[in-house]
Amino acid sequence: VQGVKEQDETLQGLRDSEVSFHALVDAVQDYAIFRLDREGRVATWNSGARRIKGYFGGEILGRHFSCFYTPEEREAGKPQEQLRKAAEFGRTQDQGWLVRKDGSKFWANVVLTALRDEHGQLQGFAKVTQDISELKHAEDALRRLSGRLMELQDQERRRLARELHDSIGQCLTAIKINLDVLSGEASDLNLSERARKGLHDAVTLVEQCFAETRTISYLLHPPLLDERGLSCAVQWYGDGFADRSGIKLSMELPEEGLRFPQPLETTLFRIVQECLTNIHRHSGSSTAAIRLQADREKLTLEVSDQGHGMAATELDRCNGSSRVLGVGIAGMRERVRQLGGRLVIDSSPRGTVVRAILPLGGTS
Ligand SMILES: Nc1ncnc2c1ncn2[C@@H]1O[C@H](COP(=O)(O)OP(=O)(O)OP(=O)(O)O)[C@@H](O)[C@H]1O
Ligand SMILES: [Mg+2]
């Protein structure tokens, strides 16, 4: 009698904990948590699922879960593919658009887990869905901002370069002419030794200023880029970089005179600048290479070094997530994306390769 009573109490305890577990799952508002049978038909429903997807339990139980996907993805067999993956690997995670009852879409993080009994027989699936539309919007906005930042920086550089060249450059030229006149007539003037030396120094200083302004203006935005094109500007910039940094740089560029759409030329030039700066600042490499290739459909730029490479976490951050803001790699990536292309970085302890591929013809 004692034994039976204990058994009863254990069973009651199990039932109680099952009831409270169901109550717990049902109370969760932020996640849709439900079970699918082996074929993918909805078997349970919680209040989070009701809130996120819009269906009441009564109208969705028994229906196939493919109704949560967009028509395109249904057509492409994505729901079945997800079930197959979960059955094969035990679990699958995915982010993408899902459809609510009213037809509106939301960006979801979905985890699908295979449920098996103690003999390993597939019993169905557990599906946990989270609406992360807000996160997605914030990330998209951040990416657009990165691209916009780089675009604005371009415009600003162009403006500054022009300003330096046109107004300050012109002023310096005028000063130099006047000083030259003065110097020419210095012997006729009754100048003290001090004044004569001052005049001589002034001429030298103006010349230095002139050279400096020209260099800064060229580095900001070389007029060569607009006048003679990408190959010419990269060649000029690369030569200057190699001279100043002592890094041995090899370049393989299309013949000069071959022109590409202006946004592409500016973007690729900026990538060359950013990559060379990164190589100088971060890679520790004494060699680097630039390769630019053009075919009928696309432009491919490759900037490589033989340095110590990027840390794995850094590489992940740069290649994978868009959650970084900046004008460095993040800015380059977004600018390339806006032009319909892609940017891929390979990095190992033997060096880093940044590859940008831009389609010719298609810009957005
Ligand atoms: N060629 C490289 N070799 C090794 N590490 C690199 C290389 N290029 C980039 N990195 C690493 O990747 C990081 C991100 O580069 P990114 O250009 O985005 O930023 P940054 O150079 O640090 O700053 P900035 O915004 O001024 O460009 C760098 O801080 C560096 O650690
Ligand atoms: Mg950088």
PDB file of N, CA and C in Angstrom, residues 59-134:
ATOM      1  N   GLU A  59      -7.050  28.160 -34.801  1.00  0.00           N
ATOM      2  CA  GLU A  59      -7.051  28.264 -36.271  1.00  0.00           C
ATOM      3  C   GLU A  59      -5.748  27.768 -36.889  1.00  0.00           C
ATOM      4  N   ILE A  60      -4.724  27.521 -36.063  1.00  0.00           N
ATOM      5  CA  ILE A  60      -3.450  27.133 -36.653  1.00  0.00           C
ATOM      6  C   ILE A  60      -3.075  25.688 -36.340  1.00  0.00           C
ATOM      7  N   LEU A  61      -3.608  25.132 -35.235  1.00  0.00           N
ATOM      8  CA  LEU A  61      -3.252  23.748 -34.884  1.00  0.00           C
ATOM      9  C   LEU A  61      -3.631  22.811 -36.031  1.00  0.00           C
ATOM     10  N   GLY A  62      -2.702  21.948 -36.422  1.00  0.00           N
ATOM     11  CA  GLY A  62      -2.971  21.007 -37.508  1.00  0.00           C
ATOM     12  C   GLY A  62      -2.540  21.512 -38.876  1.00  0.00           C
ATOM     13  N   ARG A  63      -2.304  22.855 -38.987  1.00  0.00           N
ATOM     14  CA  ARG A  63      -1.879  23.357 -40.318  1.00  0.00           C
ATOM     15  C   ARG A  63      -0.383  23.214 -40.489  1.00  0.00           C
ATOM     16  N   HIS A  64       0.061  23.100 -41.745  1.00  0.00           N
ATOM     17  CA  HIS A  64       1.489  22.922 -41.998  1.00  0.00           C
ATOM     18  C   HIS A  64       2.231  24.235 -41.772  1.00  0.00           C
ATOM     19  N   PHE A  65       3.401  24.150 -41.159  1.00  0.00           N
ATOM     20  CA  PHE A  65       4.110  25.382 -40.767  1.00  0.00           C
ATOM     21  C   PHE A  65       4.670  26.163 -41.963  1.00  0.00           C
ATOM     22  N   SER A  66       4.534  25.612 -43.170  1.00  0.00           N
ATOM     23  CA  SER A  66       5.035  26.346 -44.337  1.00  0.00           C
ATOM     24  C   SER A  66       4.247  27.640 -44.566  1.00  0.00           C
ATOM     25  N   CYS A  67       3.042  27.747 -43.929  1.00  0.00           N
ATOM     26  CA  CYS A  67       2.268  28.985 -44.107  1.00  0.00           C
ATOM     27  C   CYS A  67       2.949  30.188 -43.437  1.00  0.00           C
ATOM     28  N   PHE A  68       3.990  29.945 -42.626  1.00  0.00           N
ATOM     29  CA  PHE A  68       4.722  31.071 -42.012  1.00  0.00           C
ATOM     30  C   PHE A  68       5.770  31.658 -42.960  1.00  0.00           C
ATOM     31  N   TYR A  69       6.020  30.967 -44.068  1.00  0.00           N
ATOM     32  CA  TYR A  69       7.078  31.414 -44.981  1.00  0.00           C
ATOM     33  C   TYR A  69       6.506  32.236 -46.129  1.00  0.00           C
ATOM     34  N   THR A  70       7.368  32.997 -46.801  1.00  0.00           N
ATOM     35  CA  THR A  70       6.909  33.779 -47.949  1.00  0.00           C
ATOM     36  C   THR A  70       6.622  32.819 -49.108  1.00  0.00           C
ATOM     37  N   PRO A  71       5.757  33.221 -50.044  1.00  0.00           N
ATOM     38  CA  PRO A  71       5.438  32.331 -51.173  1.00  0.00           C
ATOM     39  C   PRO A  71       6.709  31.890 -51.910  1.00  0.00           C
ATOM     40  N   GLU A  72       7.681  32.812 -52.063  1.00  0.00           N
ATOM     41  CA  GLU A  72       8.902  32.473 -52.801  1.00  0.00           C
ATOM     42  C   GLU A  72       9.654  31.353 -52.099  1.00  0.00           C
ATOM     43  N   GLU A  73       9.720  31.478 -50.758  1.00  0.00           N
ATOM     44  CA  GLU A  73      10.485  30.469 -50.023  1.00  0.00           C
ATOM     45  C   GLU A  73       9.733  29.134 -49.963  1.00  0.00           C
ATOM     46  N   ARG A  74       8.405  29.233 -49.937  1.00  0.00           N
ATOM     47  CA  ARG A  74       7.619  27.992 -49.992  1.00  0.00           C
ATOM     48  C   ARG A  74       7.891  27.277 -51.308  1.00  0.00           C
ATOM     49  N   GLU A  75       7.881  28.085 -52.375  1.00  0.00           N
ATOM     50  CA  GLU A  75       8.120  27.557 -53.716  1.00  0.00           C
ATOM     51  C   GLU A  75       9.495  26.889 -53.801  1.00  0.00           C
ATOM     52  N   ALA A  76      10.466  27.560 -53.168  1.00  0.00           N
ATOM     53  CA  ALA A  76      11.843  27.053 -53.223  1.00  0.00           C
ATOM     54  C   ALA A  76      12.064  25.869 -52.268  1.00  0.00           C
ATOM     55  N   GLY A  77      11.006  25.491 -51.536  1.00  0.00           N
ATOM     56  CA  GLY A  77      11.107  24.312 -50.659  1.00  0.00           C
ATOM     57  C   GLY A  77      11.859  24.564 -49.367  1.00  0.00           C
ATOM     58  N   LYS A  78      11.917  25.825 -48.941  1.00  0.00           N
ATOM     59  CA  LYS A  78      12.672  26.128 -47.728  1.00  0.00           C
ATOM     60  C   LYS A  78      12.131  25.440 -46.473  1.00  0.00           C
ATOM     61  N   PRO A  79      10.774  25.423 -46.229  1.00  0.00           N
ATOM     62  CA  PRO A  79      10.292  24.775 -44.996  1.00  0.00           C
ATOM     63  C   PRO A  79      10.750  23.314 -44.896  1.00  0.00           C
ATOM     64  N   GLN A  80      10.603  22.562 -46.003  1.00  0.00           N
ATOM     65  CA  GLN A  80      11.012  21.155 -45.989  1.00  0.00           C
ATOM     66  C   GLN A  80      12.511  21.036 -45.729  1.00  0.00           C
ATOM     67  N   GLU A  81      13.255  21.961 -46.347  1.00  0.00           N
ATOM     68  CA  GLU A  81      14.707  21.969 -46.192  1.00  0.00           C
ATOM     69  C   GLU A  81      15.090  22.165 -44.713  1.00  0.00           C
ATOM     70  N   GLN A  82      14.348  23.051 -44.025  1.00  0.00           N
ATOM     71  CA  GLN A  82      14.618  23.310 -42.605  1.00  0.00           C
ATOM     72  C   GLN A  82      14.357  22.047 -41.774  1.00  0.00           C
ATOM     73  N   LEU A  83      13.243  21.367 -42.070  1.00  0.00           N
ATOM     74  CA  LEU A  83      12.920  20.129 -41.344  1.00  0.00           C
ATOM     75  C   LEU A  83      14.010  19.084 -41.574  1.00  0.00           C
ATOM     76  N   ARG A  84      14.435  18.980 -42.842  1.00  0.00           N
ATOM     77  CA  ARG A  84      15.452  17.983 -43.181  1.00  0.00           C
ATOM     78  C   ARG A  84      16.744  18.268 -42.413  1.00  0.00           C
ATOM     79  N   LYS A  85      17.135  19.548 -42.396  1.00  0.00           N
ATOM     80  CA  LYS A  85      18.377  19.921 -41.712  1.00  0.00           C
ATOM     81  C   LYS A  85      18.286  19.626 -40.219  1.00  0.00           C
ATOM     82  N   ALA A  86      17.131  20.019 -39.607  1.00  0.00           N
ATOM     83  CA  ALA A  86      16.984  19.806 -38.168  1.00  0.00           C
ATOM     84  C   ALA A  86      17.030  18.309 -37.862  1.00  0.00           C
ATOM     85  N   ALA A  87      16.380  17.494 -38.723  1.00  0.00           N
ATOM     86  CA  ALA A  87      16.377  16.047 -38.488  1.00  0.00           C
ATOM     87  C   ALA A  87      17.792  15.498 -38.622  1.00  0.00           C
ATOM     88  N   GLU A  88      18.532  16.015 -39.605  1.00  0.00           N
ATOM     89  CA  GLU A  88      19.875  15.486 -39.849  1.00  0.00           C
ATOM     90  C   GLU A  88      20.873  15.930 -38.776  1.00  0.00           C
ATOM     91  N   PHE A  89      20.860  17.224 -38.455  1.00  0.00           N
ATOM     92  CA  PHE A  89      21.888  17.743 -37.539  1.00  0.00           C
ATOM     93  C   PHE A  89      21.389  17.939 -36.102  1.00  0.00           C
ATOM     94  N   GLY A  90      20.103  17.670 -35.869  1.00  0.00           N
ATOM     95  CA  GLY A  90      19.572  17.845 -34.521  1.00  0.00           C
ATOM     96  C   GLY A  90      18.968  19.225 -34.323  1.00  0.00           C
ATOM     97  N   ARG A  91      19.510  20.205 -35.071  1.00  0.00           N
ATOM     98  CA  ARG A  91      19.097  21.582 -34.806  1.00  0.00           C
ATOM     99  C   ARG A  91      19.486  22.452 -36.003  1.00  0.00           C
ATOM    100  N   THR A  92      18.694  23.454 -36.301  1.00  0.00           N
ATOM    101  CA  THR A  92      19.107  24.413 -37.324  1.00  0.00           C
ATOM    102  C   THR A  92      18.641  25.817 -36.937  1.00  0.00           C
ATOM    103  N   GLN A  93      19.483  26.783 -37.234  1.00  0.00           N
ATOM    104  CA  GLN A  93      19.134  28.169 -36.905  1.00  0.00           C
ATOM    105  C   GLN A  93      19.200  29.005 -38.170  1.00  0.00           C
ATOM    106  N   ASP A  94      18.289  29.977 -38.261  1.00  0.00           N
ATOM    107  CA  ASP A  94      18.222  30.744 -39.498  1.00  0.00           C
ATOM    108  C   ASP A  94      17.620  32.117 -39.219  1.00  0.00           C
ATOM    109  N   GLN A  95      18.003  33.088 -40.003  1.00  0.00           N
ATOM    110  CA  GLN A  95      17.338  34.395 -39.933  1.00  0.00           C
ATOM    111  C   GLN A  95      16.728  34.699 -41.288  1.00  0.00           C
ATOM    112  N   GLY A  96      15.531  35.256 -41.264  1.00  0.00           N
ATOM    113  CA  GLY A  96      14.911  35.587 -42.544  1.00  0.00           C
ATOM    114  C   GLY A  96      13.529  36.189 -42.342  1.00  0.00           C
ATOM    115  N   TRP A  97      12.874  36.490 -43.474  1.00  0.00           N
ATOM    116  CA  TRP A  97      11.520  37.044 -43.413  1.00  0.00           C
ATOM    117  C   TRP A  97      10.509  35.944 -43.168  1.00  0.00           C
ATOM    118  N   LEU A  98       9.570  36.198 -42.266  1.00  0.00           N
ATOM    119  CA  LEU A  98       8.431  35.299 -42.096  1.00  0.00           C
ATOM    120  C   LEU A  98       7.161  36.123 -42.278  1.00  0.00           C
ATOM    121  N   VAL A  99       6.042  35.414 -42.463  1.00  0.00           N
ATOM    122  CA  VAL A  99       4.772  36.093 -42.765  1.00  0.00           C
ATOM    123  C   VAL A  99       3.795  35.908 -41.614  1.00  0.00           C
ATOM    124  N   ARG A 100       3.131  37.001 -41.208  1.00  0.00           N
ATOM    125  CA  ARG A 100       2.093  36.919 -40.175  1.00  0.00           C
ATOM    126  C   ARG A 100       0.752  36.515 -40.806  1.00  0.00           C
ATOM    127  N   LYS A 101      -0.209  36.294 -39.948  1.00  0.00           N
ATOM    128  CA  LYS A 101      -1.531  35.908 -40.439  1.00  0.00           C
ATOM    129  C   LYS A 101      -2.089  36.969 -41.397  1.00  0.00           C
ATOM    130  N   ASP A 102      -1.866  38.261 -41.053  1.00  0.00           N
ATOM    131  CA  ASP A 102      -2.426  39.337 -41.890  1.00  0.00           C
ATOM    132  C   ASP A 102      -1.584  39.604 -43.143  1.00  0.00           C
ATOM    133  N   GLY A 103      -0.577  38.782 -43.387  1.00  0.00           N
ATOM    134  CA  GLY A 103       0.218  38.923 -44.605  1.00  0.00           C
ATOM    135  C   GLY A 103       1.437  39.809 -44.446  1.00  0.00           C
ATOM    136  N   SER A 104       1.517  40.551 -43.329  1.00  0.00           N
ATOM    137  CA  SER A 104       2.685  41.419 -43.136  1.00  0.00           C
ATOM    138  C   SER A 104       3.910  40.553 -42.803  1.00  0.00           C
ATOM    139  N   LYS A 105       5.089  41.126 -43.081  1.00  0.00           N
ATOM    140  CA  LYS A 105       6.314  40.342 -42.880  1.00  0.00           C
ATOM    141  C   LYS A 105       7.081  40.834 -41.661  1.00  0.00           C
ATOM    142  N   PHE A 106       7.824  39.945 -41.046  1.00  0.00           N
ATOM    143  CA  PHE A 106       8.747  40.361 -39.990  1.00  0.00           C
ATOM    144  C   PHE A 106      10.051  39.573 -40.116  1.00  0.00           C
ATOM    145  N   TRP A 107      11.125  40.181 -39.618  1.00  0.00           N
ATOM    146  CA  TRP A 107      12.443  39.545 -39.712  1.00  0.00           C
ATOM    147  C   TRP A 107      12.627  38.687 -38.466  1.00  0.00           C
ATOM    148  N   ALA A 108      12.874  37.395 -38.678  1.00  0.00           N
ATOM    149  CA  ALA A 108      12.828  36.471 -37.551  1.00  0.00           C
ATOM    150  C   ALA A 108      14.130  35.704 -37.360  1.00  0.00           C
ATOM    151  N   ASN A 109      14.381  35.399 -36.116  1.00  0.00           N
ATOM    152  CA  ASN A 109      15.425  34.441 -35.784  1.00  0.00           C
ATOM    153  C   ASN A 109      14.709  33.147 -35.411  1.00  0.00           C
ATOM    154  N   VAL A 110      15.021  32.071 -36.118  1.00  0.00           N
ATOM    155  CA  VAL A 110      14.295  30.824 -35.951  1.00  0.00           C
ATOM    156  C   VAL A 110      15.243  29.697 -35.546  1.00  0.00           C
ATOM    157  N   VAL A 111      14.889  28.989 -34.487  1.00  0.00           N
ATOM    158  CA  VAL A 111      15.648  27.797 -34.114  1.00  0.00           C
ATOM    159  C   VAL A 111      14.696  26.610 -34.180  1.00  0.00           C
ATOM    160  N   LEU A 112      15.094  25.605 -34.949  1.00  0.00           N
ATOM    161  CA  LEU A 112      14.270  24.415 -35.114  1.00  0.00           C
ATOM    162  C   LEU A 112      15.058  23.227 -34.561  1.00  0.00           C
ATOM    163  N   THR A 113      14.450  22.520 -33.598  1.00  0.00           N
ATOM    164  CA  THR A 113      15.163  21.414 -32.948  1.00  0.00           C
ATOM    165  C   THR A 113      14.382  20.121 -33.146  1.00  0.00           C
ATOM    166  N   ALA A 114      15.066  19.057 -33.520  1.00  0.00           N
ATOM    167  CA  ALA A 114      14.398  17.753 -33.677  1.00  0.00           C
ATOM    168  C   ALA A 114      14.121  17.158 -32.293  1.00  0.00           C
ATOM    169  N   LEU A 115      12.932  16.588 -32.138  1.00  0.00           N
ATOM    170  CA  LEU A 115      12.578  15.928 -30.871  1.00  0.00           C
ATOM    171  C   LEU A 115      12.569  14.423 -31.108  1.00  0.00           C
ATOM    172  N   ARG A 116      13.342  13.697 -30.342  1.00  0.00           N
ATOM    173  CA  ARG A 116      13.404  12.237 -30.519  1.00  0.00           C
ATOM    174  C   ARG A 116      13.076  11.533 -29.208  1.00  0.00           C
ATOM    175  N   ASP A 117      12.485  10.348 -29.309  1.00  0.00           N
ATOM    176  CA  ASP A 117      12.207   9.598 -28.084  1.00  0.00           C
ATOM    177  C   ASP A 117      13.469   8.855 -27.640  1.00  0.00           C
ATOM    178  N   GLU A 118      13.322   8.064 -26.563  1.00  0.00           N
ATOM    179  CA  GLU A 118      14.532   7.435 -26.008  1.00  0.00           C
ATOM    180  C   GLU A 118      15.158   6.428 -26.970  1.00  0.00           C
ATOM    181  N   HIS A 119      14.397   5.977 -28.006  1.00  0.00           N
ATOM    182  CA  HIS A 119      14.981   5.043 -28.989  1.00  0.00           C
ATOM    183  C   HIS A 119      15.560   5.778 -30.186  1.00  0.00           C
ATOM    184  N   GLY A 120      15.515   7.085 -30.130  1.00  0.00           N
ATOM    185  CA  GLY A 120      16.069   7.861 -31.235  1.00  0.00           C
ATOM    186  C   GLY A 120      15.066   8.091 -32.357  1.00  0.00           C
ATOM    187  N   GLN A 121      13.807   7.675 -32.168  1.00  0.00           N
ATOM    188  CA  GLN A 121      12.781   7.870 -33.203  1.00  0.00           C
ATOM    189  C   GLN A 121      12.354   9.331 -33.237  1.00  0.00           C
ATOM    190  N   LEU A 122      12.291   9.889 -34.441  1.00  0.00           N
ATOM    191  CA  LEU A 122      11.874  11.280 -34.577  1.00  0.00           C
ATOM    192  C   LEU A 122      10.403  11.435 -34.187  1.00  0.00           C
ATOM    193  N   GLN A 123      10.140  12.331 -33.221  1.00  0.00           N
ATOM    194  CA  GLN A 123       8.769  12.544 -32.760  1.00  0.00           C
ATOM    195  C   GLN A 123       8.163  13.816 -33.330  1.00  0.00           C
ATOM    196  N   GLY A 124       9.009  14.723 -33.732  1.00  0.00           N
ATOM    197  CA  GLY A 124       8.529  16.013 -34.239  1.00  0.00           C
ATOM    198  C   GLY A 124       9.619  17.047 -34.039  1.00  0.00           C
ATOM    199  N   PHE A 125       9.208  18.311 -33.969  1.00  0.00           N
ATOM    200  CA  PHE A 125      10.188  19.392 -33.873  1.00  0.00           C
ATOM    201  C   PHE A 125       9.714  20.455 -32.895  1.00  0.00           C
ATOM    202  N   ALA A 126      10.658  21.102 -32.243  1.00  0.00           N
ATOM    203  CA  ALA A 126      10.322  22.268 -31.435  1.00  0.00           C
ATOM    204  C   ALA A 126      10.803  23.492 -32.216  1.00  0.00           C
ATOM    205  N   LYS A 127       9.940  24.499 -32.298  1.00  0.00           N
ATOM    206  CA  LYS A 127      10.312  25.679 -33.062  1.00  0.00           C
ATOM    207  C   LYS A 127      10.227  26.905 -32.157  1.00  0.00           C
ATOM    208  N   VAL A 128      11.317  27.661 -32.098  1.00  0.00           N
ATOM    209  CA  VAL A 128      11.339  28.891 -31.311  1.00  0.00           C
ATOM    210  C   VAL A 128      11.629  30.047 -32.264  1.00  0.00           C
ATOM    211  N   THR A 129      10.715  30.987 -32.323  1.00  0.00           N
ATOM    212  CA  THR A 129      10.843  32.106 -33.260  1.00  0.00           C
ATOM    213  C   THR A 129      10.841  33.422 -32.488  1.00  0.00           C
ATOM    214  N   GLN A 130      11.784  34.295 -32.846  1.00  0.00           N
ATOM    215  CA  GLN A 130      11.820  35.612 -32.204  1.00  0.00           C
ATOM    216  C   GLN A 130      11.715  36.683 -33.290  1.00  0.00           C
ATOM    217  N   ASP A 131      10.901  37.672 -33.022  1.00  0.00           N
ATOM    218  CA  ASP A 131      10.769  38.787 -33.967  1.00  0.00           C
ATOM    219  C   ASP A 131      11.914  39.771 -33.708  1.00  0.00           C
ATOM    220  N   ILE A 132      12.876  39.839 -34.661  1.00  0.00           N
ATOM    221  CA  ILE A 132      14.009  40.751 -34.460  1.00  0.00           C
ATOM    222  C   ILE A 132      14.016  41.839 -35.539  1.00  0.00           C
ATOM    223  N   SER A 133      12.804  42.235 -35.953  1.00  0.00           N
ATOM    224  CA  SER A 133      12.685  43.269 -36.994  1.00  0.00           C
ATOM    225  C   SER A 133      13.358  44.571 -36.574  1.00  0.00           C
ATOM    226  N   GLU A 134      13.187  44.933 -35.302  1.00  0.00           N
ATOM    227  CA  GLU A 134      13.759  46.213 -34.853  1.00  0.00           C
ATOM    228  C   GLU A 134      15.265  46.203 -34.931  1.00  0.00           C
TER     229      GLU A 134
END
